[in-house]
Amino acid sequence: MAEASRWHRGGASKHKLHYRKEVEITTTLQELLLYFIFLINLCILTFGMVNPHMYYLNKVMSSLFLDTSVPGEERTNFKSIRSITDFWKFMEGPLLEGLYWDSWYNNHQLYNLKNSSRIYYENILLGVPRVRQLKVRNNTCKVYSSFQSLMSECYGKYTSANEDLSNFGLQINTEWRYSTSNTNSPWHWGFLGVYRNGGYIFTLSKSKSETKNKFIDLRLNSWITRGTRVIFIDFSLYNANVNLFCIIRLVAEFPATGGILTSWQFYSVKLLRYVSYYDYFIASCEITFCIFLFVFTTQEVKKIKEFKSAYFKSIWNWLELLLLLLCFVAVSFNTYYNVQIFLLLGQLLKSTETYSDFYFLACWHIYYNNIIAITIFFAWIKIFKFISFNKTMSQLSSTLTRCIKDIVGFAIMFFIIFFAYAQLGFLVFGSQVDDFSTFQNSIFAQFRIVLGDFNFAGIQQANPILGPIYFITFIFFVFFVLLNMFLAIINDTYSEVKADYSIGRRPDFELGKMIKQSYKNVLEKFRLKKAQKDEDKKTKGSGDLAEQARREGFDENEIQKAEQMKKWKERLEKKYYSMEIQDDYQPVTQEEFRDGTTTKYKMRFSECLTKRI
């Protein structure tokens, strides 16, 4: 049988309870004010890192190097490269034209040609671009005996163990000789593997004609071989107008199946961080952030010492510890990032005739940006700790707390069916439909189906029989049955919680009432508002209240039923309220609740009687 609940009351003198409540209200308001200041400071700090020009710089650069077509072939650009021939056309066409801007639109010379190129006339090319290739050795896979007469060579997929470290081709320059990495840049995570640094490397010239001749020479001498597995094109730009660096990496992966898969990375970052007055203001916010971090850490350490193991029983304390941990990680990342900028930036800017590897600094900027984004996310989540004192938020939190066991049981059943369908989709459609090409893609594709985004035509074409059966049964069981069961669990529990609150269960204090009462107290203290007379004096008898009710329009039948309701509530209080345990509740059966809550006006008038008598 469904049950309702109600808080225990009593257990201490009213004076002590009132004092305790006042202290709790004051402490909560102080914590809220302090945390609100911290949150504002954190928002200023995080949004100060983001510049709207970052998006536009990335957009204009991606449009130039990704969408520009090969002359005479409108459909061939970097995104559409599928063969080695297309790759060389891109290298000798859009890439070459995009990197070298040495004259104005009317063919007037802009600057000394010995200087670096200025892409779109505003973005200076730092150093020279670099092209890097990674290969695998021959015989890294095994050819079946029946086909050895037809194919004697076998190049497997890329792994660090299969990587080819030997020289090849002309063996005269760095592009034909393997070079180890001398940077700390992280390995690249591509579509087909994780690629480490080093490889067969060559840097481009500052002269457009020399670079074009270099590309032609490499193409004629077969720099790209059957063992080639990936080619990286790296270069960096700086725009002084918006004080942003743009680090660009174009990647062409050569799978063992043949063809080419392209990907790209455009990172607009602010490496010169403290230039304007606003930048120094952001620096002051960073210092304030560290002060707040020290204060909050001290507070939590004191709480742990005071409450010991009981401290870890609250979910809010765990959230507090998680937030502190993220803050410390963010501070450490920021410190390391700034130290590396101080040590490396000057050297990178001086090397104008060689490749300047800003990729390492760009990656650490992204790491710091990600960790600070997660930090501010949980910082906003912590707001629920304070607004949970509100009636509505308390109802929601009580609903989730009460139905957590049912949700866990439902989740086990849901994911058993969900993963069963994901494996079915991967095995049946994985070789033909991109959405099911991997098991992970199958899982995401099914979440998209639940949201209404699906490719039914592709599923049906891949398997005309199992495709429709898979789709229809998945929609029926997952969408119509399981999701509605989940909503039913939430809805039923929420109804029970609302029933509890309707018979008197309330949070100890609500945030809105706290602020309103504090505001009234301040006005009364400074005599800006007269103190209202207490209308709920205990000396007022039930007869006076009955007379007042008659004047307000209640008939005799309603008044009698309200008095019966009051007696019923007193019996429940005597039966279920404990005098020893504070802030706990005992169950009230649904039958008892239904007998006493026939109409809303009865409850309203009964509460009025309870408060005033």
PDB file of C-alpha atoms in Angstrom, residues 465-592:
ATOM      1  CA  ILE A 465      13.906  -8.629 -43.429  1.00  0.00           C
ATOM      2  CA  LEU A 466      15.696  -8.039 -40.124  1.00  0.00           C
ATOM      3  CA  GLY A 467      15.885  -4.258 -40.630  1.00  0.00           C
ATOM      4  CA  PRO A 468      12.161  -3.493 -40.239  1.00  0.00           C
ATOM      5  CA  ILE A 469      11.787  -6.163 -37.517  1.00  0.00           C
ATOM      6  CA  TYR A 470      14.664  -4.638 -35.540  1.00  0.00           C
ATOM      7  CA  PHE A 471      13.311  -1.110 -35.911  1.00  0.00           C
ATOM      8  CA  ILE A 472       9.665  -1.869 -35.047  1.00  0.00           C
ATOM      9  CA  THR A 473      10.410  -4.070 -32.034  1.00  0.00           C
ATOM     10  CA  PHE A 474      12.999  -1.598 -30.697  1.00  0.00           C
ATOM     11  CA  ILE A 475      10.545   1.272 -30.936  1.00  0.00           C
ATOM     12  CA  PHE A 476       7.800  -0.778 -29.282  1.00  0.00           C
ATOM     13  CA  PHE A 477       9.763  -2.204 -26.344  1.00  0.00           C
ATOM     14  CA  VAL A 478      12.114   0.692 -25.634  1.00  0.00           C
ATOM     15  CA  PHE A 479      10.076   3.726 -26.608  1.00  0.00           C
ATOM     16  CA  PHE A 480       6.500   2.724 -25.837  1.00  0.00           C
ATOM     17  CA  VAL A 481       7.037   0.274 -22.958  1.00  0.00           C
ATOM     18  CA  LEU A 482      10.250   0.958 -21.063  1.00  0.00           C
ATOM     19  CA  LEU A 483      10.286   4.747 -21.264  1.00  0.00           C
ATOM     20  CA  ASN A 484       6.658   4.933 -20.170  1.00  0.00           C
ATOM     21  CA  MET A 485       7.471   2.611 -17.264  1.00  0.00           C
ATOM     22  CA  PHE A 486      10.216   5.024 -16.245  1.00  0.00           C
ATOM     23  CA  LEU A 487       7.828   7.981 -16.372  1.00  0.00           C
ATOM     24  CA  ALA A 488       5.243   5.993 -14.388  1.00  0.00           C
ATOM     25  CA  ILE A 489       7.788   5.353 -11.613  1.00  0.00           C
ATOM     26  CA  ILE A 490       8.629   9.051 -11.362  1.00  0.00           C
ATOM     27  CA  ASN A 491       5.005  10.166 -11.565  1.00  0.00           C
ATOM     28  CA  ASP A 492       3.764   7.713  -8.926  1.00  0.00           C
ATOM     29  CA  THR A 493       6.511   8.657  -6.486  1.00  0.00           C
ATOM     30  CA  TYR A 494       5.964  12.367  -7.061  1.00  0.00           C
ATOM     31  CA  SER A 495       2.250  11.924  -6.279  1.00  0.00           C
ATOM     32  CA  GLU A 496       3.128  10.252  -2.989  1.00  0.00           C
ATOM     33  CA  VAL A 497       5.533  13.043  -2.076  1.00  0.00           C
ATOM     34  CA  LYS A 498       2.941  15.708  -2.833  1.00  0.00           C
ATOM     35  CA  ALA A 499       0.500  13.804  -0.638  1.00  0.00           C
ATOM     36  CA  ASP A 500       3.018  13.930   2.203  1.00  0.00           C
ATOM     37  CA  TYR A 501       3.445  17.668   1.827  1.00  0.00           C
ATOM     38  CA  SER A 502      -0.291  18.243   1.698  1.00  0.00           C
ATOM     39  CA  ILE A 503      -0.732  16.847   5.251  1.00  0.00           C
ATOM     40  CA  GLY A 504       1.953  18.999   6.759  1.00  0.00           C
ATOM     41  CA  ARG A 505       5.420  17.829   5.790  1.00  0.00           C
ATOM     42  CA  ARG A 506       7.564  20.841   4.962  1.00  0.00           C
ATOM     43  CA  PRO A 507      11.272  21.603   4.728  1.00  0.00           C
ATOM     44  CA  ASP A 508      12.683  23.070   7.908  1.00  0.00           C
ATOM     45  CA  PHE A 509      12.902  26.442   6.245  1.00  0.00           C
ATOM     46  CA  GLU A 510      12.532  27.743   2.731  1.00  0.00           C
ATOM     47  CA  LEU A 511      15.069  29.955   1.022  1.00  0.00           C
ATOM     48  CA  GLY A 512      12.530  32.490  -0.215  1.00  0.00           C
ATOM     49  CA  LYS A 513      10.999  32.888   3.241  1.00  0.00           C
ATOM     50  CA  MET A 514      14.471  33.199   4.756  1.00  0.00           C
ATOM     51  CA  ILE A 515      15.418  36.089   2.481  1.00  0.00           C
ATOM     52  CA  LYS A 516      12.016  37.751   2.857  1.00  0.00           C
ATOM     53  CA  GLN A 517      12.104  37.487   6.649  1.00  0.00           C
ATOM     54  CA  SER A 518      15.682  38.804   6.811  1.00  0.00           C
ATOM     55  CA  TYR A 519      14.673  41.736   4.624  1.00  0.00           C
ATOM     56  CA  LYS A 520      11.721  42.535   6.926  1.00  0.00           C
ATOM     57  CA  ASN A 521      13.950  42.303   9.988  1.00  0.00           C
ATOM     58  CA  VAL A 522      16.396  44.787   8.481  1.00  0.00           C
ATOM     59  CA  LEU A 523      13.594  47.232   7.668  1.00  0.00           C
ATOM     60  CA  GLU A 524      12.140  46.914  11.158  1.00  0.00           C
ATOM     61  CA  LYS A 525      15.569  47.312  12.735  1.00  0.00           C
ATOM     62  CA  PHE A 526      16.177  50.582  10.905  1.00  0.00           C
ATOM     63  CA  ARG A 527      12.542  51.586  11.593  1.00  0.00           C
ATOM     64  CA  LEU A 528      11.760  51.785   7.896  1.00  0.00           C
ATOM     65  CA  LYS A 529       8.737  49.550   8.443  1.00  0.00           C
ATOM     66  CA  LYS A 530       6.450  49.112  11.423  1.00  0.00           C
ATOM     67  CA  ALA A 531       6.423  45.704  13.031  1.00  0.00           C
ATOM     68  CA  GLN A 532       3.196  43.870  12.332  1.00  0.00           C
ATOM     69  CA  LYS A 533       1.132  42.664  15.236  1.00  0.00           C
ATOM     70  CA  ASP A 534       1.129  38.970  15.835  1.00  0.00           C
ATOM     71  CA  GLU A 535      -2.216  37.763  14.603  1.00  0.00           C
ATOM     72  CA  ASP A 536      -1.529  34.199  15.610  1.00  0.00           C
ATOM     73  CA  LYS A 537      -1.498  34.628  19.379  1.00  0.00           C
ATOM     74  CA  LYS A 538      -2.072  31.481  21.331  1.00  0.00           C
ATOM     75  CA  THR A 539      -4.550  33.229  23.585  1.00  0.00           C
ATOM     76  CA  LYS A 540      -7.019  33.362  20.782  1.00  0.00           C
ATOM     77  CA  GLY A 541      -9.564  30.604  21.278  1.00  0.00           C
ATOM     78  CA  SER A 542     -11.255  28.372  18.843  1.00  0.00           C
ATOM     79  CA  GLY A 543     -14.555  30.201  19.398  1.00  0.00           C
ATOM     80  CA  ASP A 544     -13.056  33.469  18.125  1.00  0.00           C
ATOM     81  CA  LEU A 545     -11.657  31.622  15.116  1.00  0.00           C
ATOM     82  CA  ALA A 546     -15.051  30.095  14.400  1.00  0.00           C
ATOM     83  CA  GLU A 547     -16.617  33.557  14.513  1.00  0.00           C
ATOM     84  CA  GLN A 548     -13.946  34.856  12.187  1.00  0.00           C
ATOM     85  CA  ALA A 549     -14.591  31.932   9.844  1.00  0.00           C
ATOM     86  CA  ARG A 550     -18.292  32.760   9.784  1.00  0.00           C
ATOM     87  CA  ARG A 551     -17.474  36.357   8.872  1.00  0.00           C
ATOM     88  CA  GLU A 552     -15.229  35.116   6.044  1.00  0.00           C
ATOM     89  CA  GLY A 553     -18.108  33.143   4.495  1.00  0.00           C
ATOM     90  CA  PHE A 554     -17.650  29.595   5.841  1.00  0.00           C
ATOM     91  CA  ASP A 555     -20.912  27.832   6.700  1.00  0.00           C
ATOM     92  CA  GLU A 556     -21.520  25.799   9.878  1.00  0.00           C
ATOM     93  CA  ASN A 557     -21.001  22.456   8.115  1.00  0.00           C
ATOM     94  CA  GLU A 558     -17.593  23.511   6.878  1.00  0.00           C
ATOM     95  CA  ILE A 559     -16.555  24.789  10.320  1.00  0.00           C
ATOM     96  CA  GLN A 560     -17.574  21.533  11.994  1.00  0.00           C
ATOM     97  CA  LYS A 561     -15.685  19.444   9.450  1.00  0.00           C
ATOM     98  CA  ALA A 562     -12.608  21.645   9.906  1.00  0.00           C
ATOM     99  CA  GLU A 563     -12.744  21.122  13.694  1.00  0.00           C
ATOM    100  CA  GLN A 564     -12.989  17.372  13.093  1.00  0.00           C
ATOM    101  CA  MET A 565      -9.975  17.656  10.811  1.00  0.00           C
ATOM    102  CA  LYS A 566      -8.046  19.428  13.572  1.00  0.00           C
ATOM    103  CA  LYS A 567      -8.828  16.626  16.032  1.00  0.00           C
ATOM    104  CA  TRP A 568      -7.762  14.035  13.425  1.00  0.00           C
ATOM    105  CA  LYS A 569      -4.428  15.768  12.883  1.00  0.00           C
ATOM    106  CA  GLU A 570      -3.845  15.952  16.645  1.00  0.00           C
ATOM    107  CA  ARG A 571      -4.404  12.184  16.883  1.00  0.00           C
ATOM    108  CA  LEU A 572      -1.903  11.587  14.084  1.00  0.00           C
ATOM    109  CA  GLU A 573       0.637  13.839  15.790  1.00  0.00           C
ATOM    110  CA  LYS A 574       0.198  11.983  19.052  1.00  0.00           C
ATOM    111  CA  LYS A 575       0.484   8.634  17.279  1.00  0.00           C
ATOM    112  CA  TYR A 576       3.417   9.274  14.937  1.00  0.00           C
ATOM    113  CA  TYR A 577       5.440  12.255  16.142  1.00  0.00           C
ATOM    114  CA  SER A 578       8.515  11.296  18.157  1.00  0.00           C
ATOM    115  CA  MET A 579       9.736  13.482  20.992  1.00  0.00           C
ATOM    116  CA  GLU A 580      13.330  12.289  20.700  1.00  0.00           C
ATOM    117  CA  ILE A 581      14.212  12.173  17.024  1.00  0.00           C
ATOM    118  CA  GLN A 582      14.447  15.445  15.145  1.00  0.00           C
ATOM    119  CA  ASP A 583      14.018  15.815  11.368  1.00  0.00           C
ATOM    120  CA  ASP A 584      12.692  12.326  10.711  1.00  0.00           C
ATOM    121  CA  TYR A 585       9.305  11.025   9.665  1.00  0.00           C
ATOM    122  CA  GLN A 586       6.926   8.130  10.207  1.00  0.00           C
ATOM    123  CA  PRO A 587       4.594   6.627   7.617  1.00  0.00           C
ATOM    124  CA  VAL A 588       0.936   7.557   7.404  1.00  0.00           C
ATOM    125  CA  THR A 589      -1.206   5.137   5.447  1.00  0.00           C
ATOM    126  CA  GLN A 590      -2.944   6.270   2.324  1.00  0.00           C
ATOM    127  CA  GLU A 591      -6.321   5.314   3.840  1.00  0.00           C
ATOM    128  CA  GLU A 592      -5.725   7.609   6.819  1.00  0.00           C
TER     129      GLU A 592
END
